[in-house]
Short mmCIF file of C-alpha atoms and ligand atoms in Angstrom, two decimals:
data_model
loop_
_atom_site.label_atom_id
_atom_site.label_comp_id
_atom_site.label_asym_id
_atom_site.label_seq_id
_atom_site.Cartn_x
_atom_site.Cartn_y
_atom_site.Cartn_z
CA UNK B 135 130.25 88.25 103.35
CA UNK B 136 133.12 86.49 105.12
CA UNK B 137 134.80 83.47 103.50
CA UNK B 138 134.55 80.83 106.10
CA UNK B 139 133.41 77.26 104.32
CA UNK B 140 136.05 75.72 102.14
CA UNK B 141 134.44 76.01 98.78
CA UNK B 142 135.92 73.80 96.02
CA UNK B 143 135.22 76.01 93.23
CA UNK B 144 135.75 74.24 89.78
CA UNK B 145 134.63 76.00 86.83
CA UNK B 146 133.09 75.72 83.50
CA UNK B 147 136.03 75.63 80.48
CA UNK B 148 133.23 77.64 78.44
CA UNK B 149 130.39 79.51 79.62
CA UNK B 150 126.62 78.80 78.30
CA UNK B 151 125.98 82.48 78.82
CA UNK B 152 125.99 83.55 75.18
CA UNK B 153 123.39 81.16 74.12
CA UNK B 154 120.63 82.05 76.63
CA UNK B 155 117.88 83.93 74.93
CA UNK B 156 117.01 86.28 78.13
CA UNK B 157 113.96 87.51 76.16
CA UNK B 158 112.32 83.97 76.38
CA UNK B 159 113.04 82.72 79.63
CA UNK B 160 111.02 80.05 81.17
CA UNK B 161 110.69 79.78 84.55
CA UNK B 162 112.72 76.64 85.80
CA UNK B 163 114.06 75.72 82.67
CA UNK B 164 117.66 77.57 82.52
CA UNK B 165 120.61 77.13 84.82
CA UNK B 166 123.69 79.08 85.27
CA UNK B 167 126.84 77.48 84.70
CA UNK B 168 127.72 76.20 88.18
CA UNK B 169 125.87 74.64 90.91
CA UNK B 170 127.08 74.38 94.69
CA UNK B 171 126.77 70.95 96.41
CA UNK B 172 127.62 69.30 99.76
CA UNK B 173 127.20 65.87 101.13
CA UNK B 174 126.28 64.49 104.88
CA UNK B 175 127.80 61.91 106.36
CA UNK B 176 128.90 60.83 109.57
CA UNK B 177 126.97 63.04 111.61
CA UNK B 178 128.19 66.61 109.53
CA UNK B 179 128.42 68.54 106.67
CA UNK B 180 131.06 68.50 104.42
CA UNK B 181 132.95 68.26 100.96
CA UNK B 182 131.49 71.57 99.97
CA UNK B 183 132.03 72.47 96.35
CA UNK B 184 130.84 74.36 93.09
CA UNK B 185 131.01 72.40 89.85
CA UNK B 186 129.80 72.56 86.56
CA UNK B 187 125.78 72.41 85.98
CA UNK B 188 125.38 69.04 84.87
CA UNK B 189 123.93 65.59 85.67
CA UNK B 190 124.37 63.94 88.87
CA UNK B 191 125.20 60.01 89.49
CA UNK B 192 122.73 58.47 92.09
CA UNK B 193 121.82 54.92 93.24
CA UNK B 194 118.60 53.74 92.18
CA UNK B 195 117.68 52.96 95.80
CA UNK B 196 117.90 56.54 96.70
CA UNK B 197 115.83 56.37 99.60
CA UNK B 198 114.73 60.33 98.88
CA UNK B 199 113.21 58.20 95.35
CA UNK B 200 111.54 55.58 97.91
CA UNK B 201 110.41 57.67 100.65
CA UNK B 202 110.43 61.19 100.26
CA UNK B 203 113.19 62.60 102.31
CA UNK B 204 113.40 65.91 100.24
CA UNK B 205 112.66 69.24 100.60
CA UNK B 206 114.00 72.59 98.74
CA UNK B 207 113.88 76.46 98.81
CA UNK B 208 113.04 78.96 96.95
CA UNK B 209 114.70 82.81 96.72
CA UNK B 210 115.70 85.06 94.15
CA UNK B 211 118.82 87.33 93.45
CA UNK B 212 118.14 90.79 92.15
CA UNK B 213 120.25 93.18 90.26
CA UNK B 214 119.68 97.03 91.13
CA UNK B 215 120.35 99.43 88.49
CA UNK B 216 123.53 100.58 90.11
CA UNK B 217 125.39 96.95 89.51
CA UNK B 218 124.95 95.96 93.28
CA UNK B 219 123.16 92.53 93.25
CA UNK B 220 121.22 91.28 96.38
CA UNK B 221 119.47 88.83 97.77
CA UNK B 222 115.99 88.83 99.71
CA UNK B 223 115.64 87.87 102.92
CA UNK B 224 118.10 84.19 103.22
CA UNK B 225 117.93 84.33 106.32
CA UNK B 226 113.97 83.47 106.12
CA UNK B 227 115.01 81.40 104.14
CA UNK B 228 117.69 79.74 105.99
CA UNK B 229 115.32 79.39 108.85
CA UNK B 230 112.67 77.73 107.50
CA UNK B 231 115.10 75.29 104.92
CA UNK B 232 115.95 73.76 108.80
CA UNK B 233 112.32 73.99 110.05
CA UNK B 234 111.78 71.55 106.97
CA UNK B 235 114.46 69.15 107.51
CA UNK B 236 113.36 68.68 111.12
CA UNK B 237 110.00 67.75 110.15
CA UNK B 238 111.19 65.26 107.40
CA UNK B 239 113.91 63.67 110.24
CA UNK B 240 116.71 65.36 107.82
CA UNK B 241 120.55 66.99 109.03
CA UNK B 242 119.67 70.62 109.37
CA UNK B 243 122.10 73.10 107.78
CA UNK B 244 124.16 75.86 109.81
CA UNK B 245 122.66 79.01 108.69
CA UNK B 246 125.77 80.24 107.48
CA UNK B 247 126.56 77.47 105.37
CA UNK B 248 122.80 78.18 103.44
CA UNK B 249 124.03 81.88 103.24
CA UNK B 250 127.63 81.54 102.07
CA UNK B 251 127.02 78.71 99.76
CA UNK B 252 124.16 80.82 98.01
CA UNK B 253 126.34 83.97 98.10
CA UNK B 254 129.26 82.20 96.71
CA UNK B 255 127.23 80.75 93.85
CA UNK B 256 125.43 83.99 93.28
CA UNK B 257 128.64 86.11 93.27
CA UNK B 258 130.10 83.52 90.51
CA UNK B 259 126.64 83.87 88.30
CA UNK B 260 126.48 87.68 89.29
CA UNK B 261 126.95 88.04 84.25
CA UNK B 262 123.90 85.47 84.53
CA UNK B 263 121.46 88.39 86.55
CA UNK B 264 119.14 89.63 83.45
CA UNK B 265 119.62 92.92 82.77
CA UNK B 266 115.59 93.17 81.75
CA UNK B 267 113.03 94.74 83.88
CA UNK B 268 112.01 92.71 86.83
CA UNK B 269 113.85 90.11 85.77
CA UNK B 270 116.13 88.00 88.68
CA UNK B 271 118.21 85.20 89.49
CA UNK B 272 115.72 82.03 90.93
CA UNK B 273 117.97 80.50 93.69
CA UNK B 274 117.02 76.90 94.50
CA UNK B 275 118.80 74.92 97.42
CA UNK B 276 117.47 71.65 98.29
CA UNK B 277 118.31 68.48 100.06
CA UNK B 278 117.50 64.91 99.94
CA UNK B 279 118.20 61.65 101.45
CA UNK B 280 121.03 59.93 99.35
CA UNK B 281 121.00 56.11 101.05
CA UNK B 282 121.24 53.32 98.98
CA UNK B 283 118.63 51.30 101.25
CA UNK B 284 115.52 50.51 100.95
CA UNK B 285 114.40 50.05 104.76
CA UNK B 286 112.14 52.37 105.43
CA UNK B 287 114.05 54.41 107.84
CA UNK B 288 115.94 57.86 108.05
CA UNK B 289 118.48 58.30 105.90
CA UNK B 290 122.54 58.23 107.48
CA UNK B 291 123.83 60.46 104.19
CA UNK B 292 122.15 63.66 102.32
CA UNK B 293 123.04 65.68 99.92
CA UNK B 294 122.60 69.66 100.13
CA UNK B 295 122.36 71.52 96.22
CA UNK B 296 121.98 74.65 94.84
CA UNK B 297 120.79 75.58 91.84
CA UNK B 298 120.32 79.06 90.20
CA UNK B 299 119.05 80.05 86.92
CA UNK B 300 117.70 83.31 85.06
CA UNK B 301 113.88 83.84 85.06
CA UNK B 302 112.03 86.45 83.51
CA UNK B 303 109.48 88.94 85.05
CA UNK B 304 106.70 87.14 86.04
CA UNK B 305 103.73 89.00 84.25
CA UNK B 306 101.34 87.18 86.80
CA UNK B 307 97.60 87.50 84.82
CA UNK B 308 94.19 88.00 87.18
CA UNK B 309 92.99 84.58 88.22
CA UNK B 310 90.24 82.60 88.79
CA UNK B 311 90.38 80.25 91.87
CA UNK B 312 88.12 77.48 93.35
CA UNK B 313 87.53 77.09 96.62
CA UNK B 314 88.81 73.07 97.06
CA UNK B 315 86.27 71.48 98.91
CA UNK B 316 87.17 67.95 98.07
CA UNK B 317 91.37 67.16 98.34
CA UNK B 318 93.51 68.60 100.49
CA UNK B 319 97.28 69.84 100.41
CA UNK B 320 97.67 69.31 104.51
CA UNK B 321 96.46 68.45 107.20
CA UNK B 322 96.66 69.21 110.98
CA UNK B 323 99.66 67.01 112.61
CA UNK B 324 101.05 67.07 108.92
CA UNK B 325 103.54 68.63 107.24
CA UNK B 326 101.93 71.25 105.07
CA UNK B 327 104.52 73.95 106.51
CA UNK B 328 107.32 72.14 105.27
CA UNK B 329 108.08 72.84 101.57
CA UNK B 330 109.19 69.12 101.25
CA UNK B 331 108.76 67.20 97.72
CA UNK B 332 105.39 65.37 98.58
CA UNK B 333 103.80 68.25 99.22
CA UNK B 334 103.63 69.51 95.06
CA UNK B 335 103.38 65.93 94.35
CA UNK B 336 100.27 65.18 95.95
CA UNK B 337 98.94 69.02 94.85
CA UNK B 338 99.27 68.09 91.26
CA UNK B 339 96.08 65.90 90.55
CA UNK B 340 93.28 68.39 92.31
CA UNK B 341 95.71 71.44 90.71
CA UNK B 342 94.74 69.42 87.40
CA UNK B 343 91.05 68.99 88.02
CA UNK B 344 90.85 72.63 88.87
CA UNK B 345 92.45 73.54 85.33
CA UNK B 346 90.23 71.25 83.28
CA UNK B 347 87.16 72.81 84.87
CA UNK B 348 88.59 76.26 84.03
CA UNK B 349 90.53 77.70 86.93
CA UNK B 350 94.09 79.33 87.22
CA UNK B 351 94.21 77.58 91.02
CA UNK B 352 92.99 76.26 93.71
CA UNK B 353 92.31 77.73 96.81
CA UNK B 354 92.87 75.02 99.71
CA UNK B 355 90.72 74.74 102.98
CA UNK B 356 91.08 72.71 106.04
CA UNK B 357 91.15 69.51 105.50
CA UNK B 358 88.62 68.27 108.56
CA UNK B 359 85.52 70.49 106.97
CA UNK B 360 86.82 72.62 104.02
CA UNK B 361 85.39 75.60 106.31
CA UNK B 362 88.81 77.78 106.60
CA UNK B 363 90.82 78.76 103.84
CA UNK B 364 94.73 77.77 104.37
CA UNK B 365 96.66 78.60 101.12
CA UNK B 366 96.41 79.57 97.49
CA UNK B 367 98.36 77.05 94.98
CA UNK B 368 101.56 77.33 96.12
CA UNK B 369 101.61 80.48 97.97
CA UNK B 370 99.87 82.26 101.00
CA UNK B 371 96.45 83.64 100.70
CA UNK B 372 95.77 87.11 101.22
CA UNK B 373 92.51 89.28 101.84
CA UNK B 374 91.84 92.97 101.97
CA UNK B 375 88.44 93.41 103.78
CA UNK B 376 86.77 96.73 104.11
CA UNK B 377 90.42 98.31 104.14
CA UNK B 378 91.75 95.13 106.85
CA UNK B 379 94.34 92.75 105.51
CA UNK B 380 93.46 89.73 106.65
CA UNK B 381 95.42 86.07 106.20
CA UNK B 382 95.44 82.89 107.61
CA UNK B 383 97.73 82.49 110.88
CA UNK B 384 100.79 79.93 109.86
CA UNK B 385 100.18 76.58 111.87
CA UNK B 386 101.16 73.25 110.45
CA UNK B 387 98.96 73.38 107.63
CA UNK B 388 100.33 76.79 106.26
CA UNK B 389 103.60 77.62 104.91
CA UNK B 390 105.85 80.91 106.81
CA UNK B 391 106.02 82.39 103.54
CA UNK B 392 108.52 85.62 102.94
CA UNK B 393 106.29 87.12 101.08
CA UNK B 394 103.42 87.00 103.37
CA UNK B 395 105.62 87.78 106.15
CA UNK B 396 107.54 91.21 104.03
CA UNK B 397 103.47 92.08 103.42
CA UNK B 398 102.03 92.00 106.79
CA UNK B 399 105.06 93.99 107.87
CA UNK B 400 104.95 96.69 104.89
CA UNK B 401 101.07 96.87 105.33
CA UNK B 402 101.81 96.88 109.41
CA UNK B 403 104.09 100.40 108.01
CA UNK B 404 101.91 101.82 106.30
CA UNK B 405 99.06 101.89 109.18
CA UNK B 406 96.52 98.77 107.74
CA UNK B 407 94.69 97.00 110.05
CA UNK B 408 95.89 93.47 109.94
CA UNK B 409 94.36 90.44 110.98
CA UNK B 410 96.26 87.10 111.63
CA UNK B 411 94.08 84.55 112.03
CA UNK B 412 91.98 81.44 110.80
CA UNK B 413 89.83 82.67 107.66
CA UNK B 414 86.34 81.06 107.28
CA UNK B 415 85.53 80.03 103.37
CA UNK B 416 81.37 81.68 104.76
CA UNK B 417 83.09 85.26 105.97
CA UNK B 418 84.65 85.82 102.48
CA UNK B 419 81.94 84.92 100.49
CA UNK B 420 80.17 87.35 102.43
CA UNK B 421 82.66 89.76 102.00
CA UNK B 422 82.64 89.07 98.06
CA UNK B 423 79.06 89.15 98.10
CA UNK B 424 78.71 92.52 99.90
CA UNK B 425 81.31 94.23 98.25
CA UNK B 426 83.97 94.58 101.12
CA UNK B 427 86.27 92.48 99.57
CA UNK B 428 88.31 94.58 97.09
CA UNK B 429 91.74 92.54 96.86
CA UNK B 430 92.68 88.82 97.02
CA UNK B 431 96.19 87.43 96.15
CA UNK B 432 98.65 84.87 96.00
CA UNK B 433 102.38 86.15 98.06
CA UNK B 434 104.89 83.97 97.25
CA UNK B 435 108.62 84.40 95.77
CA UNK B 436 107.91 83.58 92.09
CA UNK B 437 104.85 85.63 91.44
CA UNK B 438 105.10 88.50 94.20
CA UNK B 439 101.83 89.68 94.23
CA UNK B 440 99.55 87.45 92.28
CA UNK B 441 96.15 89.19 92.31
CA UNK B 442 92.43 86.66 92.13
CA UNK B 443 89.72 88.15 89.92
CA UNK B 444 87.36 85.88 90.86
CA UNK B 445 86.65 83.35 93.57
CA UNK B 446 84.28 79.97 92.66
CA UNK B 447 82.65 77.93 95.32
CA UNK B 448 80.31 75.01 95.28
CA UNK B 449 79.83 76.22 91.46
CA UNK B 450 79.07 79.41 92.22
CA UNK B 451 80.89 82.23 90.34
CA UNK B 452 82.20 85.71 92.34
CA UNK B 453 83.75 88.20 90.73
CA UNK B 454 86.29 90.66 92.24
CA UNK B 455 87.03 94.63 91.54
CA UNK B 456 90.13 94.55 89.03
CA UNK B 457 93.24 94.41 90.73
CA UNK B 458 94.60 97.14 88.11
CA UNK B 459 92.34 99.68 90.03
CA UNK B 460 93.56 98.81 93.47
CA UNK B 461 95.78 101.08 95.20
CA UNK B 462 96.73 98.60 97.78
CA UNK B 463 97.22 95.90 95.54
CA UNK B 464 99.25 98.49 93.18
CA UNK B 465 101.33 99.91 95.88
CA UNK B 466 101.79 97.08 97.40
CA UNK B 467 103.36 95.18 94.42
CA UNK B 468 105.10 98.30 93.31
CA UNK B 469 106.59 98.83 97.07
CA UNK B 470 108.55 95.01 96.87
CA UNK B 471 109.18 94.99 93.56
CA UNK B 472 111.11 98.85 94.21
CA UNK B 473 112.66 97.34 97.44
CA UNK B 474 114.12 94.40 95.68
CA UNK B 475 115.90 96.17 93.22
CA UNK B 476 117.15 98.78 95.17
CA UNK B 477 114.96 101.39 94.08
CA UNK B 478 113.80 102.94 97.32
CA UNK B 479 115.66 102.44 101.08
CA UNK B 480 115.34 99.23 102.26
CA UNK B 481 114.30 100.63 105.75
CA UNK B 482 113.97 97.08 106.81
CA UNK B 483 117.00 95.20 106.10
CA UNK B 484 115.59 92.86 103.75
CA UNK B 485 118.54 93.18 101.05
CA UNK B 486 121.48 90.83 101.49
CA UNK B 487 124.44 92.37 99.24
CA UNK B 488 126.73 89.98 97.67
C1 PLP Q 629 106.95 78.54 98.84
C2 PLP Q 629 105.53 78.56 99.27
C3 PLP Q 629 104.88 79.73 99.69
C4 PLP Q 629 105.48 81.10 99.56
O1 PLP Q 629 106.62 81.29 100.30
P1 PLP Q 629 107.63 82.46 99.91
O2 PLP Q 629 108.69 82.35 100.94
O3 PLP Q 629 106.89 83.73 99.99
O4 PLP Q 629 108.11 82.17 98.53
C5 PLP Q 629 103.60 79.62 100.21
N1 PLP Q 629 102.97 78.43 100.27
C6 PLP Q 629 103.55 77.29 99.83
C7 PLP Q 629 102.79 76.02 99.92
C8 PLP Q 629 104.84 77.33 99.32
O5 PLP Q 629 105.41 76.21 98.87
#
């Protein structure tokens, strides 16, 4: 990686390192020492720095507070047994951080800026990387409007973050999903595909339903007739179907997830049929009814592969094979989880070395 930005590094007098229990990590609730940030003003990017973790000052007419300008990432840093520590897929990363500041009317970030500040930060934390099986380093940039104004208009200054912190493996148990056939998390013309702030807001009260009435998540349709399914949670939605893979197409009411894009290429590898396209709630029913569907599962960066054991809709209970027993599941999971941490050749480039 090529030093280009000017990063003010200032560090930490004394590290917190020592008194993180690595055995007991919860997700999202330990930083590393340092955190990058930049501010935007007057039309670019600028004052780039690493400081200290710690609280930040902010004017209580934030307009990202008001009105929602914010939006984040999310990536992880892996450590391979050899030492080397990389980084999956930024660029994807990179790419879709700018296809979610367009949408919210936000500064979008120079793809090497995303990359270098996130290698820089990395590269300082590399002693925070657990050292514990499947363990990794969560990487969360994020940006939001920083105006002290409450107009409701675009904001003139941002601020651009990154935070990183230890998480443990995510032992991801079998879940039970509802079909959602009431709320919805987008809708067309939207911005579903952004992964801006709103978004989890407004997914928290039918997330909460769905937990009081028993289920791990929700499984989101369209929101005209509730007829297609669209996502899982927070995370993309995928089907194996009499030996097909089969997932929703990304529009504006889908999120371009990494994982669901590393899949379909893998499973593209390895000779599966697969099927981009709109899934109907009726076909996979049927398919659960008739047996074809053997898999179902949740891509996304924090869980991997997060495998469904059963599927509920309109009350109506359907179990799945266990995902333990699945060789496509199994490999699958096994395959990523082996790439990331160097284990087997990376044949597609997905590793970014620090
Ligand atoms: C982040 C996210 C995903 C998964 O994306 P990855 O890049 O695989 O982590 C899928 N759906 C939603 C709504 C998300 O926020």
């Amino acid at each position: 990686m090529t030093d280009t930005l000017a990063i003010k590094i200032t560090k930490v007098t004394q590290s917190r390192l020592a008194s993180v229990d690595f055995e007991n990590l919860q997700f999202g609730k330990t930083f590393t020492d340092h955190m990058f940030t930049a501010d935007y003003a007057n039309g670019e990017w600028g004052n780039f720095q690493i400081v200290p973790y710690g609280e930040i000052s902010i004017s209580p007419a934030m307009s990202s507070l008001h009105y929602g300008q914010s939006f984040f990432e999310g990536l992880k840093a892996f450590k391979h047994d050899n030492g080397t520590v990389s980084i999956f897929r930024p660029d994807k990363n990179a790419e879709r951080f700018n296809a979610s500041a367009e949408r919210m009317c936000m500064p979008t970030l120079p793809e090497e800026i995303f990359i270098e500040s996130i290698s820089t930060l990395v590269n300082l934390e590399k002693n925070w990387i657990p050292n514990q099986a499947n363990s990794a380093l969560y990487i969360r940039p994020f940006m939001f409007a920083t105006d002290p104004f409450l107009g409701v208009a675009p904001s003139t200054t941002y601020k651009y973050m990154v935070l990183t912190g230890p998480v443990g493996a995510y032992f991801s148990k079998n879940l039970n999903v509802k079909i959602e056939t009431e709320y919805s998390r987008a809708s067309e013309g939207g911005f579903g595909y952004a992964k801006c702030a709103g978004n989890y807001g407004g997914a928290m009260y039918p997330s909460k339903l769905g937990t009081q009435q028993g289920y791990d998540q929700l499984m989101w349709t369209d929101s005209k007739d509730h007829a297609y399914i669209e996502e899982m949670g927070a995370a993309n939605i995928m089907f194996l179907v009499a030996g097909t893979l089969i997932t929703p197409t990304t529009r504006d009411t889908v999120l371009n997830g990494v994982t669901r894009d590393s899949i379909l290429t893998l499973a593209q590898q390895w000779g599966i049929p697969v099927e981009e396209r709109r899934v109907s709630v009726a076909e996979i029913i049927e398919a659960a009814q008739n047996g074809k569907l053997t898999d179902a599962f949740g891509a996304g960066t924090a869980a991997g592969v997060a495998s469904v054991i059963s599927i509920t809709y309109k009350n109506q209970k359907y179990d799945l094979p266990n995902p333990a027993h699945s060789e496509f599941t199994q490999r699958l999971s096994k395959t990523l989880l082996d790439i990331k941490y160097g284990r087997i050749e990376d044949e597609n480039g997905w590793n970014v070395v620090v």
